Amino acid sequence: RLLAGGGGGWSFSTRCFSGKDGGRRAAGAGRGGAGLTREGAGPAEREQIPILQTNSGPGLTGLITIASHLVKQAKKEQLLGSSAEEKAVVHQWLEYRVTQVGRQSSREDTRTVLKDLNAHLEDKVYLAGNSFTLADILMYYGLHHVMVDLTVQEKEIYLNVSRWFNHIQHYPGVRQHLTNVIFIKNRLYTSAH
Amino acid sequence: MRLRVAAGSPAALKVVAAAHCAGAPVQLCWAEPGEPPPSPLCPPWAPALQLESGAVLFSPNAICQYFFLRRGEQPTDLTTQWLEWEATELQPAALAALYAHLVHGRTGVEALGEPLGHIERSLVGRGTAYLAGDTESVADVVVWSTLFPVLRDEAIPAAEPLQSWFRSMTFSEACRNAADTVLLPRHLQEFTACLQKLPLPRPPPDTAPGCEEDDVSERALTEEDMAAAVDAWTRGAAALPKPWRPPKPVLPVEGMRNVLITSALPYVNNVPHLGNIIGCVLSADAFARYCRLRNWNTLYVCGTDEYGTATETKAVEEGLTPREICDKYHAVHADIYRWFDISFDYFGRTTTPQQTVISQDIFQRLQAHGFVLQDTVQQLHCASCQRFLADRFVEGICPFCSYQEARGDQCDKCGKLINAVELKTPRCKLCSGSPTVRPTQHLFLDLPKLEERLQPWLENCWATGNWTANARYITRSWIRDGLRPRCITRDLQWGTPVPLDGFRDKVFYVWFDAPIGYLSITANYTEHWERWWKNPQQVELYNFMAKDNVPFHSVVFPCSLLGTDDNYTLVNHLIATEYLNYEDGKFSKSRGVGVFGDMAKDTGIAADVWRFYLLYVRPEGQDSAFSWGDLMLKNNSELLNNLGNFINRAGMFVCKFFGSAVPPMVLTPDDHRLLARVTVELRQYHQLLERVRIRDALRCVLNISRHGNQYIQVNEPWKRIKGGEEDRQRAGTVTGVAVNVAALLAVLVQPYMPTVSAAIQAQLCVPPECSVLSHIFTCTLPPGHRVGTVWGQHRGWREEGGGGVKPPIPPPQLDPPSVPGKTPPDPSRIQELTEQVAKQGNCVRQLKASGSDRARIDSEVGKLLALKRELALAQNMSPDGPRGKGKK
């Protein structure tokens, strides 16, 4: 059973593994994807910490912890990176996700995150380099509410983030119920005229 | 592998310890100061590990994780959970604790109570020696490294399993080596410097600052507490000191505590807004009233700061002379402060002959002691206006942040001080022409030379005085950045003339001149002003201001006075507030955003309600925000339902059940407990106000009335009065105790709400000699004491306070849109909104019928509600009124 709080986003992200993979779901997750309950959701509250209750042992607390656990349960370890190096890089991005993105962030904080990610993604396909990992999934859920509100011009300013986001949202199984964010293909204007 | 660590980095210990523990072959190198961070994504102090693939790890926990991964230790659910907890919960708490410890010199362990408890519970719950099992793992290293800097010099307030875990980590070879490498004394200094540059750690939303004090009231009461409280109670009004009413003019008295209070002089060219009011005059007023209640011999002076460029530019704008501008706005200021019931002993102005005499005297002494320098400066000269342009007469693009409308002295956007010639594309404010740079002679105060006098004075002052943390911090960073000679003259006419040949066409820069206003304003109040201002042995000086004024009061002005060798009274306690924001933005005079003094008056809300709310949200320790909704809420919940309700009930019971005479009281242990509780809060109130924690002390007042309400609620005197003999006696005791608590509250609220205080004291007929505060709560209204007429629920407040607000319906004048310039309902706008509401309503119904997804429906419903609210406002109705039946 997954106890979820306000903020949203992450409670759905865990479905990517728990909902899809049949019997490989976390123990006690209930029927279908409906084991996800949302309690005390309030838009102004800070993102609350998810708790996963399993049949064996004490529950797990924290987005990274639960997501990593479910990934292993679903036998999709490659999402956590294969080599030691990759694992460390994935962990780094998961940590960035929970410490920098989606807390009670101001407009300015959000802008900084977008700017930084845009620079980081300039020469990368995925956050951790060349392979799709859990970091991409969780970051997608962390940024969805931001991306939805961006203007067309802003999406062009953060072009690398937009390209990455569009790629991730079309990745099989990732988007779930979230709305598809539209990125237009033709640029509004070009720098040379 | 190359591991680069910045000296003084809070994360250095962690990565070095992990490298030692996991036996990773790293080559440790220290980053050069000023070296760019390993990645734009992290702060400059982040460590960096260069991986063989070329990627760089910059997250300290990921680096630690990697060292253990290399050794073949895969992360488990538990280690992952600890690492996540450490990053999201422990680090912010530890940072706050370190900040409190190293920057403010307070003990920081309290801030760690919650996380330490969590660790302890886990160790006990699992029964293991280490966090994630029976052997040391990455989790132990990461958590220990974050705790160690905070706990190393402190007694760990923790029980056994946590203690021994922490010790075994501290004494392990790897951790000890790491601590020796990283926390050298020299690095520790850099550590402090690094912390000071970090943004102030934000407290978690549910714990307000100062909550450590609040906890005191919750602690268990001992038998002694209760015995002492009962003893104090029985001593009666005779135990209180006689109120001191100083003769006018107030002058220092030998053997008394003489308190001189100044509030930063508001600049005359504009109407003050609520941010200005709470920033200085109102805060200082609450404190001055408190001092008087404590029988301290108190003088509170303030006045308008009238010289300077801003007045001249404003005069040009309004087509008046500078003198006329000053007269006009001085009256506006005086009026507003009178309405807010500010208890100045004298509210003066800086444009007086005394100002000229005192400023010139201070200048001449500085000159004689060799603290004034002459230098040629390049200054902007406007050819068409034929004058050198003082900095406020120039605007241009900020050289630091490229803000388009930076002023010549300071940028409104980034807040940096600017030298006018550094502005990009400067323009003359008078004629919009482009000025050119030309050399001219100016005088400078030699601050570097004065620093040797400033430093020992500051050290002594900080050891004994009460400076707010921001004041210390701002001063420290000013001095750290190096003091430079500061120009004290300006090319203007409207100012104090410089008494020196070659400079007679110039005046003193307002910031040399303005603080001298405190002295000259006192000189206008009494010819014996020097007994206040040249008497540091007998006088304690409190300066109140907003934080942007700190450097001038802590560095520049003390330097001017120290340089005169004239035994001036220097500031002992510097009380600086943070900023009050308006709803979500900043108050701004120039952009007309916010609530201004005269508007507050026009809202019809009583001055005391304003005072209460502003002091309740006083930006004490951190920025706070003004909001109309919150004003309404606090007024109803705290002021009326809590405080007003209690005082009213207590008084009503005396009138209704006991013929307006306080009944005899037979105290029981229940009553003793209440007396002790009230006494604890009262002591806390004093402790906080002595440290000028005005906002926090108000919480104590409200706690007392909360205790009182609970006391009445539990004892139900209105029922017992109808019972037998014993019940009637109990009703009498409860009523008597309650009305005495009300009498105490009447005095305690006086610094916050003087009119309300007077009204309650009049209703309860509190004897004038009880209008004084001591540390004890005693029975001031003895049995038989007759109270006056206590009006029905809150009526007294409304009449005496001049328009209190009736619960529970929010008064219409509190709706923000109707306050500034009430707009009549606009029929076409209403029509338009009605149509939009109908359309959106249909849209929502369709979505619901078609079973669209929740998020979509929610967002459309949100739009509908917003439209309805707008419609209600357009119709001048309360937006929440007619919609009561709707879902939350």
XYZ file of N, CA and C in Angstrom, chain B residues 515-714:
600
model
N 22.003 60.595 10.568
C 22.017 60.045 11.932
C 22.273 61.125 12.979
N 22.935 62.209 12.568
C 23.145 63.317 13.497
C 21.787 63.928 13.856
N 20.812 63.673 12.983
C 19.449 64.120 13.266
C 18.933 63.621 14.608
N 19.322 62.410 15.020
C 18.868 61.922 16.328
C 19.275 62.907 17.420
N 20.521 63.425 17.299
C 21.035 64.339 18.308
C 20.315 65.679 18.224
N 20.195 66.188 16.984
C 19.627 67.532 16.858
C 18.138 67.518 17.189
N 17.470 66.402 16.905
C 16.048 66.328 17.255
C 15.898 66.335 18.775
N 16.783 65.620 19.458
C 16.758 65.660 20.919
C 17.084 67.075 21.409
N 18.002 67.749 20.700
C 18.360 69.116 21.091
C 17.172 70.062 20.928
N 16.299 69.747 19.974
C 15.091 70.548 19.825
C 14.083 70.248 20.922
N 14.193 69.052 21.493
C 13.279 68.638 22.558
C 13.709 69.263 23.874
N 15.019 69.192 24.144
C 15.509 69.760 25.395
C 16.896 70.348 25.197
N 17.136 71.487 25.860
C 18.472 72.093 25.759
C 19.519 71.214 26.441
N 19.064 70.293 27.320
C 20.012 69.416 28.010
C 20.263 68.127 27.225
N 20.197 68.209 25.909
C 20.306 66.994 25.085
C 21.595 66.229 25.315
N 22.641 66.971 25.721
C 23.920 66.273 25.892
C 23.894 65.281 27.049
N 22.942 65.483 27.974
C 22.845 64.513 29.069
C 22.393 63.153 28.557
N 21.721 63.139 27.403
C 21.397 61.865 26.759
C 22.528 61.412 25.841
N 23.055 62.317 25.075
C 23.906 61.922 23.951
C 25.407 61.963 24.230
N 25.801 62.553 25.361
C 27.225 62.481 25.715
C 27.331 61.854 27.098
N 26.668 60.740 27.253
C 26.563 60.130 28.575
C 26.501 58.604 28.465
N 27.516 58.004 27.836
C 27.425 56.550 27.628
C 27.415 55.758 28.933
N 27.881 56.351 30.020
C 27.903 55.615 31.286
C 26.489 55.370 31.792
N 25.620 56.347 31.595
C 24.293 56.236 32.193
C 23.215 55.834 31.189
N 23.483 55.988 29.910
C 22.408 55.824 28.925
C 22.626 54.562 28.103
N 21.539 53.848 27.864
C 21.573 52.699 26.959
C 20.829 53.081 25.696
N 21.486 52.972 24.557
C 20.877 53.437 23.309
C 20.406 52.263 22.444
N 19.147 52.307 22.075
C 18.568 51.325 21.145
C 18.283 52.007 19.816
N 18.815 51.485 18.723
C 18.462 51.979 17.381
C 17.556 50.963 16.701
N 16.413 51.406 16.220
C 15.510 50.535 15.449
C 15.568 50.918 13.985
N 15.588 49.941 13.110
C 15.641 50.232 11.677
C 15.324 48.976 10.866
N 15.160 49.164 9.551
C 15.072 48.008 8.663
C 16.500 47.645 8.272
N 16.700 46.427 7.790
C 18.077 45.952 7.638
C 18.908 46.737 6.637
N 18.258 47.434 5.687
C 19.063 48.168 4.711
C 19.800 49.350 5.337
N 19.409 49.758 6.540
C 20.063 50.887 7.189
C 21.216 50.499 8.100
N 21.452 49.202 8.218
C 22.404 48.747 9.238
C 23.805 49.347 9.096
N 24.444 49.278 7.906
C 25.844 49.718 7.847
C 26.040 51.160 8.305
N 25.067 52.009 8.033
C 25.228 53.407 8.399
C 25.148 53.601 9.916
N 24.407 52.725 10.585
C 24.294 52.839 12.036
C 25.356 52.050 12.770
N 25.910 51.028 12.120
C 26.869 50.185 12.840
C 28.299 50.535 12.476
N 28.518 51.137 11.327
C 29.879 51.448 10.908
C 30.066 52.955 10.698
N 29.341 53.531 9.761
C 29.625 54.905 9.360
C 29.386 55.900 10.506
N 28.205 55.843 11.117
C 27.900 56.813 12.163
C 28.765 56.616 13.414
N 28.924 55.381 13.902
C 29.834 55.213 15.048
C 31.242 55.716 14.730
N 31.708 55.510 13.495
C 33.037 56.004 13.139
C 33.091 57.527 13.254
N 32.044 58.206 12.742
C 32.044 59.668 12.840
C 32.138 60.094 14.293
N 31.364 59.442 15.157
C 31.336 59.854 16.562
C 32.635 59.473 17.272
N 33.146 58.278 16.966
C 34.394 57.850 17.617
C 35.543 58.787 17.251
N 35.514 59.305 16.007
C 36.594 60.171 15.547
C 36.614 61.536 16.223
N 35.498 61.924 16.852
C 35.455 63.255 17.473
C 36.147 63.281 18.824
N 36.369 62.115 19.441
C 36.921 62.050 20.801
C 36.049 62.804 21.789
N 34.770 62.747 21.623
C 33.894 63.608 22.419
C 32.942 62.823 23.308
N 33.225 61.595 23.654
C 32.426 60.819 24.601
C 30.943 60.758 24.243
N 30.646 60.527 22.986
C 29.255 60.410 22.587
C 28.661 59.087 23.066
N 27.350 59.073 23.227
C 26.631 57.831 23.510
C 26.516 57.073 22.189
N 27.094 55.886 22.139
C 27.015 55.094 20.901
C 25.989 53.982 21.075
N 25.534 53.456 19.941
C 24.468 52.457 19.998
C 24.911 51.227 20.813
N 24.048 50.784 21.726
C 24.302 49.552 22.477
C 23.560 48.375 21.860
N 22.351 48.650 21.393
C 21.504 47.564 20.885
C 20.992 47.987 19.512
N 21.358 47.222 18.508
C 20.916 47.589 17.171
C 19.877 46.566 16.696
N 18.657 47.044 16.525
C 17.543 46.143 16.243
C 17.088 46.358 14.806
N 17.415 45.398 13.958
C 17.069 45.554 12.536
C 16.027 44.513 12.139
N 14.992 44.950 11.440
C 13.996 44.002 10.943
C 14.370 43.560 9.536
N 13.803 42.457 9.149
C 13.893 42.013 7.756
C 12.808 42.765 6.981
N 12.488 42.318 5.791
C 11.490 43.039 5.011
C 10.097 42.450 5.179
N 9.113 43.339 5.119
C 7.722 42.906 5.066
C 7.302 42.960 3.608
N 6.866 41.837 3.079
C 6.419 41.812 1.688
C 4.912 42.021 1.617
N 4.469 42.451 0.462
C 3.046 42.711 0.288
C 2.434 41.577 -0.506
N 1.477 40.874 0.089
C 0.954 39.659 -0.526
C 2.158 38.875 -1.011
N 2.481 38.926 -2.306
C 3.668 38.184 -2.698
C 4.833 39.047 -3.153
N 4.576 40.334 -3.415
C 5.661 41.158 -3.925
C 6.213 42.073 -2.853
N 7.119 42.914 -3.225
C 7.701 43.848 -2.268
C 6.851 45.116 -2.178
N 6.802 45.696 -0.989
C 6.248 47.034 -0.869
C 7.158 47.954 -1.656
N 6.621 48.859 -2.386
C 7.489 49.792 -3.079
C 6.841 51.152 -3.139
N 7.528 52.136 -2.594
C 7.006 53.491 -2.640
C 6.943 53.977 -4.074
N 8.072 53.739 -4.787
C 8.144 54.360 -6.102
C 7.139 53.741 -7.059
N 6.806 52.456 -6.867
C 5.849 51.850 -7.796
C 4.427 51.840 -7.244
N 4.266 52.389 -6.037
C 2.920 52.490 -5.475
C 2.311 51.151 -5.122
N 3.153 50.143 -4.839
C 2.625 48.831 -4.482
C 2.570 48.703 -2.970
N 1.429 48.339 -2.441
C 1.351 48.111 -1.007
C 0.293 48.947 -0.334
N 0.366 48.992 0.988
C -0.596 49.754 1.749
C 0.147 50.901 2.391
N -0.352 52.097 2.234
C 0.345 53.258 2.758
C -0.357 53.748 4.018
N 0.415 54.471 4.814
C -0.080 54.906 6.107
C -1.453 55.550 6.036
N -1.654 56.432 5.067
C -2.935 57.146 5.010
C -4.060 56.222 4.544
N -3.702 55.192 3.743
C -4.735 54.250 3.298
C -5.233 53.401 4.457
N -4.292 53.018 5.326
C -4.650 52.192 6.471
C -5.733 52.894 7.281
N -5.547 54.180 7.416
C -6.484 55.003 8.160
C -7.870 54.997 7.490
N -7.857 55.067 6.159
C -9.127 55.162 5.437
C -9.889 53.847 5.372
N -9.276 52.739 5.748
C -9.986 51.465 5.649
C -11.082 51.345 6.690
N -11.042 52.189 7.733
C -12.036 52.055 8.788
C -11.685 50.982 9.798
N -10.551 50.346 9.621
C -10.092 49.362 10.605
C -9.348 50.120 11.697
N -9.613 49.758 12.940
C -9.025 50.501 14.047
C -7.510 50.445 14.008
N -6.886 51.533 14.461
C -5.417 51.596 14.486
C -4.854 50.433 15.283
N -5.508 50.062 16.380
C -4.983 48.983 17.207
C -5.018 47.638 16.499
N -6.004 47.444 15.632
C -6.050 46.192 14.866
C -4.868 46.153 13.906
N -4.596 47.292 13.288
C -3.415 47.375 12.426
C -2.144 47.098 13.212
N -2.042 47.758 14.359
C -0.839 47.567 15.186
C -0.686 46.094 15.545
N -1.786 45.502 15.987
C -1.744 44.101 16.383
C -1.240 43.237 15.238
N -1.839 43.415 14.070
C -1.480 42.530 12.968
C -0.041 42.761 12.517
N 0.348 44.030 12.411
C 1.714 44.313 11.951
C 2.746 43.758 12.924
N 2.467 43.863 14.218
C 3.419 43.327 15.191
C 3.360 41.805 15.210
N 2.184 41.274 14.888
C 2.027 39.815 14.843
C 2.839 39.212 13.699
N 2.942 39.941 12.582
C 3.732 39.434 11.448
C 5.062 40.166 11.327
N 5.477 40.843 12.400
C 6.721 41.618 12.342
C 7.843 40.753 11.749
N 8.513 41.274 10.705
C 9.573 40.457 10.082
C 10.786 40.366 10.998
N 10.672 39.510 11.958
C 11.663 39.377 13.011
C 12.449 38.116 12.712
N 13.689 38.262 12.309
C 14.483 37.062 12.012
C 14.334 36.579 10.583
N 13.226 36.836 9.955
C 13.091 36.488 8.540
C 12.009 37.347 7.900
N 12.057 37.436 6.581
C 11.046 38.219 5.877
C 9.674 37.659 6.181
N 8.673 38.526 6.178
C 7.325 38.015 6.328
C 6.452 38.740 5.322
N 5.178 38.376 5.294
C 4.328 38.952 4.258
C 3.046 39.487 4.862
N 2.608 40.602 4.320
C 1.317 41.149 4.688
C 0.290 40.609 3.715
N -0.847 40.138 4.246
C -1.907 39.804 3.303
C -3.251 40.173 3.918
N -4.139 40.648 3.082
C -5.442 41.090 3.568
C -6.205 39.937 4.197
N -6.134 38.797 3.532
C -6.861 37.638 4.045
C -6.366 37.256 5.428
N -5.048 37.327 5.591
C -4.456 36.931 6.852
C -4.787 37.945 7.944
N -4.811 39.207 7.571
C -5.186 40.259 8.524
C -6.567 39.962 9.091
N -7.478 39.633 8.172
C -8.851 39.343 8.553
C -8.879 38.119 9.474
N -8.121 37.108 9.067
C -8.109 35.846 9.807
C -7.558 36.035 11.215
N -6.408 36.722 11.316
C -5.764 36.897 12.614
C -6.630 37.773 13.503
N -7.264 38.766 12.905
C -8.138 39.627 13.680
C -9.265 38.813 14.290
N -9.850 37.952 13.471
C -10.979 37.176 13.981
C -10.549 36.063 14.923
N -9.486 35.330 14.526
C -9.153 34.150 15.312
C -8.414 34.510 16.585
N -7.420 35.390 16.485
C -6.601 35.659 17.657
C -7.159 36.805 18.489
N -7.417 37.909 17.797
C -7.771 39.106 18.544
C -9.162 38.989 19.143
N -10.147 38.606 18.324
C -11.514 38.591 18.833
C -11.859 37.283 19.521
N -11.694 36.175 18.816
C -12.151 34.913 19.395
C -11.310 34.457 20.572
N -10.040 34.805 20.574
C -9.196 34.387 21.687
C -9.128 35.474 22.753
N -8.396 36.539 22.454
C -8.129 37.555 23.471
C -9.405 38.298 23.891
N -10.104 38.842 22.892
C -11.291 39.638 23.191
C -12.347 38.817 23.911
N -12.539 37.639 23.438
C -13.545 36.763 24.000
C -13.262 36.474 25.472
N -12.021 36.179 25.792
C -11.687 35.848 27.173
C -11.917 37.034 28.096
N -11.354 38.183 27.712
C -11.447 39.349 28.593
C -12.904 39.720 28.795
N -13.659 39.635 27.696
C -15.060 39.980 27.781
C -15.859 39.064 28.689
N -15.625 37.778 28.543
C -16.373 36.830 29.373
C -16.049 37.043 30.841
N -14.742 37.207 31.132
C -14.340 37.371 32.526
C -15.065 38.568 33.135
N -15.072 39.676 32.400
C -15.720 40.883 32.918
C -17.228 40.712 33.042
N -17.823 40.091 32.013
C -19.285 39.899 31.989
C -19.750 39.084 33.191
N -18.996 38.025 33.523
C -19.410 37.167 34.636
C -19.458 37.968 35.939
N -18.454 38.841 36.115
C -18.444 39.655 37.337
C -19.701 40.523 37.385
N -20.024 41.149 36.247
C -21.189 42.039 36.212
C -22.485 41.263 36.397
N -22.615 40.180 35.636
C -23.904 39.505 35.572
C -24.196 38.666 36.811
N -23.184 37.962 37.292
C -23.436 37.006 38.374
C -23.125 37.560 39.756
N -22.275 38.595 39.834
C -21.829 39.029 41.158
C -22.024 40.520 41.391
N -22.954 41.095 40.639
C -23.296 42.503 40.874
C -22.116 43.439 40.734
N -21.264 43.174 39.753
C -20.126 44.030 39.430
C -19.048 44.097 40.512
N -19.119 43.235 41.519
C -18.049 43.215 42.517
C -17.310 41.881 42.414
N -15.968 41.930 42.452
C -15.184 40.703 42.340
C -15.528 39.802 43.529
N -15.919 38.543 43.283
C -16.339 37.649 44.365
C -15.162 37.136 45.184
N -15.410 36.615 46.381
C -14.349 36.001 47.179
C -13.807 34.771 46.455
N -12.535 34.477 46.679
C -11.920 33.358 45.968
C -11.296 32.361 46.943
N -11.594 31.077 46.729
C -10.962 30.012 47.509
C -10.194 29.145 46.508
N -8.877 29.308 46.490
C -8.092 28.674 45.415
C -7.922 27.169 45.634
N -8.006 26.417 44.547
C -7.783 24.970 44.560
C -6.540 24.672 43.715
N -6.041 23.453 43.771
C -4.859 23.121 42.942
C -5.065 23.426 41.463
N -6.282 23.311 40.968
C -6.546 23.670 39.573
C -6.199 25.127 39.311
N -6.602 25.969 40.262
C -6.330 27.395 40.104
C -4.837 27.671 40.218
N -4.196 26.949 41.157
C -2.740 27.119 41.304
C -2.033 26.838 39.990
N -2.522 25.782 39.322
C -1.893 25.417 38.066
C -2.039 26.551 37.051
N -3.218 27.154 36.992
C -3.411 28.257 36.053
C -2.480 29.421 36.412
N -2.400 29.747 37.702
C -1.521 30.854 38.104
C -0.088 30.575 37.660
N 0.359 29.324 37.852
C 1.729 28.979 37.485
C 1.917 29.067 35.970
N 0.907 28.600 35.230
C 0.997 28.674 33.762
C 1.125 30.118 33.307
N 0.277 30.960 33.860
C 0.299 32.374 33.480
C 1.663 32.964 33.830
N 2.195 32.577 34.997
C 3.491 33.117 35.413
C 4.596 32.693 34.445
N 4.550 31.442 34.007
C 5.561 30.978 33.048
C 5.503 31.816 31.773
N 4.285 32.033 31.267
C 4.145 32.832 30.047
C 4.603 34.272 30.284
N 4.299 34.788 31.456
C 4.667 36.164 31.777
C 6.187 36.321 31.782
N 6.871 35.357 32.393
C 8.340 35.411 32.420
C 8.884 35.357 31.001
N 8.297 34.476 30.210
C 8.719 34.321 28.831
C 8.529 35.642 28.075
N 7.415 36.275 28.323
C 7.096 37.572 27.711
C 8.203 38.570 28.026
N 8.609 38.618 29.287
C 9.665 39.547 29.671
C 10.988 39.176 29.027
N 11.306 37.890 29.080
C 12.579 37.459 28.503
C 12.670 37.841 27.038
N 11.572 37.658 26.313
C 11.576 37.953 24.885
C 11.649 39.453 24.647
N 10.854 40.214 25.386
C 10.861 41.656 25.134
C 12.174 42.294 25.566
N 12.804 41.756 26.587
C 14.115 42.295 26.960
C 15.107 42.117 25.827
N 14.884 41.097 25.024
C 15.733 40.908 23.841
C 15.071 41.465 22.585
N 14.059 42.284 22.765
C 13.336 42.944 21.676
C 12.773 41.948 20.666
N 12.313 40.823 21.159
C 11.614 39.874 20.283
C 10.124 40.177 20.409
N 9.716 41.253 19.761
C 8.389 41.802 19.973
C 7.301 40.854 19.478
N 7.535 40.295 18.302
C 6.533 39.412 17.728
C 6.370 38.152 18.577
N 7.493 37.587 18.983
C 7.422 36.354 19.754
C 6.745 36.570 21.098
N 6.981 37.749 21.700
C 6.371 38.019 23.003
C 4.848 38.105 22.892
N 4.377 38.573 21.729
C 2.926 38.649 21.544
C 2.286 37.266 21.621
N 3.031 36.234 21.195
C 2.507 34.873 21.291
C 2.240 34.502 22.750
N 3.101 35.000 23.637
C 2.912 34.689 25.065
C 1.611 35.300 25.569
N 1.338 36.531 25.145
C 0.100 37.189 25.563
C -1.090 36.333 25.118
N -1.032 35.903 23.860
C -2.150 35.123 23.335
C -2.235 33.764 24.022
N -1.093 33.223 24.420
C -1.127 31.959 25.154
C -1.825 32.122 26.494
N -1.569 33.250 27.154
C -2.215 33.468 28.445
C -3.734 33.474 28.269
N -4.214 34.172 27.259
C -5.667 34.211 27.123
C -6.208 32.859 26.658
N -5.382 32.088 25.942
C -5.813 30.742 25.583
C -5.968 29.884 26.849
N -4.977 29.992 27.745
C -5.096 29.274 29.020
C -6.356 29.718 29.751
N -6.601 31.027 29.725
C -7.766 31.579 30.415
C -9.068 31.041 29.855
N -9.166 31.019 28.513
C -10.380 30.506 27.883
C -10.641 29.055 28.261
N -9.549 28.299 28.244
C -9.663 26.888 28.570
C -10.135 26.720 30.015
N -9.581 27.553 30.875
C -9.906 27.523 32.303
C -11.404 27.779 32.511
N -11.913 28.796 31.832
C -13.344 29.090 31.953
C -14.170 27.946 31.387
N -13.721 27.441 30.242
C -14.468 26.387 29.567
C -14.576 25.133 30.427
N -13.469 24.790 31.075
C -13.462 23.591 31.901
C -14.303 23.771 33.154
